[in-house]
Short mmCIF file of C-alpha atoms in Angstrom, two decimals:
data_model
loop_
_atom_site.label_atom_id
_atom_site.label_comp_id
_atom_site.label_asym_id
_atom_site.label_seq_id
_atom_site.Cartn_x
_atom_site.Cartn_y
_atom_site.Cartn_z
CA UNK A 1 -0.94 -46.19 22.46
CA UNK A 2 -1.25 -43.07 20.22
CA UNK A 3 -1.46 -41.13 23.45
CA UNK A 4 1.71 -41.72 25.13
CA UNK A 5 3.48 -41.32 21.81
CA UNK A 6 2.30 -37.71 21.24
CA UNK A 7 2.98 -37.06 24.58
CA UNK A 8 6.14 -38.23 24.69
CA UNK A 9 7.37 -36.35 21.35
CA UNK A 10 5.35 -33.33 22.81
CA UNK A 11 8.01 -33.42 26.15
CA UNK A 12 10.83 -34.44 23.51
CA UNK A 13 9.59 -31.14 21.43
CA UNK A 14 9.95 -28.87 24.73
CA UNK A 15 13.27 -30.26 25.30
CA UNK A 16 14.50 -29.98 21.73
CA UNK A 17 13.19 -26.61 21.84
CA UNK A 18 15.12 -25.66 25.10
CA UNK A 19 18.84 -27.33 24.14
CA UNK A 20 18.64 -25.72 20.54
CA UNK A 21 17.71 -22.39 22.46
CA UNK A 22 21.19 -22.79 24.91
CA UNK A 23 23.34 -24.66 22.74
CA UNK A 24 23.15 -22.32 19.67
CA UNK A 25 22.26 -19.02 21.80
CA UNK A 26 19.24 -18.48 19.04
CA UNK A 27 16.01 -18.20 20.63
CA UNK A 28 14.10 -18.07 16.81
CA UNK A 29 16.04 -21.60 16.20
CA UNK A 30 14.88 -22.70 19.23
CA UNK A 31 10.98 -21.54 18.55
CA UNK A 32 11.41 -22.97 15.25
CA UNK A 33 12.39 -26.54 16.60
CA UNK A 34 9.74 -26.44 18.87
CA UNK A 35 6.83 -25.47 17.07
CA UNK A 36 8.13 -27.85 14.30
CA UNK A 37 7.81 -30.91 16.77
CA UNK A 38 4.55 -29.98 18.10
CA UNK A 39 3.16 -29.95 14.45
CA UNK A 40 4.39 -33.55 14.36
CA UNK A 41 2.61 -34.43 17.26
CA UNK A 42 -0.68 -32.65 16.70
CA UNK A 43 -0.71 -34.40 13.12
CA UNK A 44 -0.02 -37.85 15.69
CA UNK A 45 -2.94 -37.30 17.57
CA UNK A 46 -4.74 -36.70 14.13
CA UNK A 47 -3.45 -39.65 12.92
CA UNK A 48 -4.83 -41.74 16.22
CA UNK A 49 -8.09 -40.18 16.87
CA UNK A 50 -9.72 -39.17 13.75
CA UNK A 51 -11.94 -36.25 14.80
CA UNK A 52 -12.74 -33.16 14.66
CA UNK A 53 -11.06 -32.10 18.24
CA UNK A 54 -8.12 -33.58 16.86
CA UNK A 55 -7.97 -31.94 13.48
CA UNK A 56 -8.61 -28.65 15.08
CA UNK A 57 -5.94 -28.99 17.75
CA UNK A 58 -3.59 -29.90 14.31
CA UNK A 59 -4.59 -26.91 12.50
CA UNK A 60 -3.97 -24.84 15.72
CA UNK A 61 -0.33 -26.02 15.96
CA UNK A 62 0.11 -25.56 11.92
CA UNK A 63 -1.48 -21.86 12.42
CA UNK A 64 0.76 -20.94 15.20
CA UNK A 65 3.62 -22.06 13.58
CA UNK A 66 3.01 -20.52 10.34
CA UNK A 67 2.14 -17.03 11.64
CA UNK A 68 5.42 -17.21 14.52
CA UNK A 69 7.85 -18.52 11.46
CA UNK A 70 6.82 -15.84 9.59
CA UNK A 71 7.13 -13.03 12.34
CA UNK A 72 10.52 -14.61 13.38
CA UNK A 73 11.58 -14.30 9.78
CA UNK A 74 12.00 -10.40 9.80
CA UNK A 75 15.62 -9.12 11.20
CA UNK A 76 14.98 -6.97 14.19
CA UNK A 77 13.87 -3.42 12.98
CA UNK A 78 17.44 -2.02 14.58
CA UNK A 79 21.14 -2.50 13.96
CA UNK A 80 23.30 -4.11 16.18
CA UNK A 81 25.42 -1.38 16.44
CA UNK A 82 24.18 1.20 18.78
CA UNK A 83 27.44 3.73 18.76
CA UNK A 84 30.08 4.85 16.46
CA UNK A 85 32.80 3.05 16.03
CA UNK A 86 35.68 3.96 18.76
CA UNK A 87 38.46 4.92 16.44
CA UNK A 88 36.55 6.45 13.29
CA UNK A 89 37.83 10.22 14.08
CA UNK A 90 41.09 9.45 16.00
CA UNK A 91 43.01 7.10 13.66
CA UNK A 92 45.03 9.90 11.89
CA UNK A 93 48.42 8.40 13.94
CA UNK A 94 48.18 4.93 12.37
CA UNK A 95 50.56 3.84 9.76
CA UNK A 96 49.26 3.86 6.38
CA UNK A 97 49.06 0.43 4.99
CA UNK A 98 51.07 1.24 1.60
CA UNK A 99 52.93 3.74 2.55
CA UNK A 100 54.21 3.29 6.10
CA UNK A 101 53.22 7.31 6.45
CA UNK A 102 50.78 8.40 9.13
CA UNK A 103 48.14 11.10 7.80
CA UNK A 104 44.88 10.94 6.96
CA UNK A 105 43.98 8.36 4.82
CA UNK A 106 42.70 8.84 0.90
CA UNK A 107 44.82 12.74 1.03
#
């Protein structure tokens, strides 16, 4: 009985995992939801079969999800922006906001 229920929330994991992924567009959410589940399994098929296969295939999961949280944590080691923005040089013919001159602003 154990059995079916850890595999069935290990398929429901995989497609939690997936719909977070393409319904938020966030592949760490997605990991995150995923490796979250399969700890709750694992710790199910601790829970059924007491044993030493099963508490090492738990502390795998646990491991795995500690050490890819933590690496997903960090913000990627570049900026989004990969180019100036298109109007930083060339703006000197808009309006001034306060007052209605063109110029260069701050002069």
């Amino acid at each position: 009985m154990t059995g079916i229920l850890v595999t069935v929330v290990t398929a429901l994991a995989l497609v939690a995992g997936v719909l977070t992924t393409l319904t938020t567009g966030a592949l760490r959410s997605g990991v995150r939801v995923l490796l979250d589940l399969l700890s709750a399994a694992g710790l199910l098929r601790l829970a059924g079969e007491p044993g030493w296969n099963g508490l090492a295939g738990a502390v795998a999961i646990i491991a795995l999800r500690q050490l890819l949280g933590a690496a997903l944590s960090h913000p990627p080691p570049w900026s989004g922006r990969q180019s100036p923005a298109r109007c930083a040089e060339d703006d000197h013919h808009l309006p001034l906001a306060s007052t209605g001159e063109t110029g260069k602003a701050g002069g």
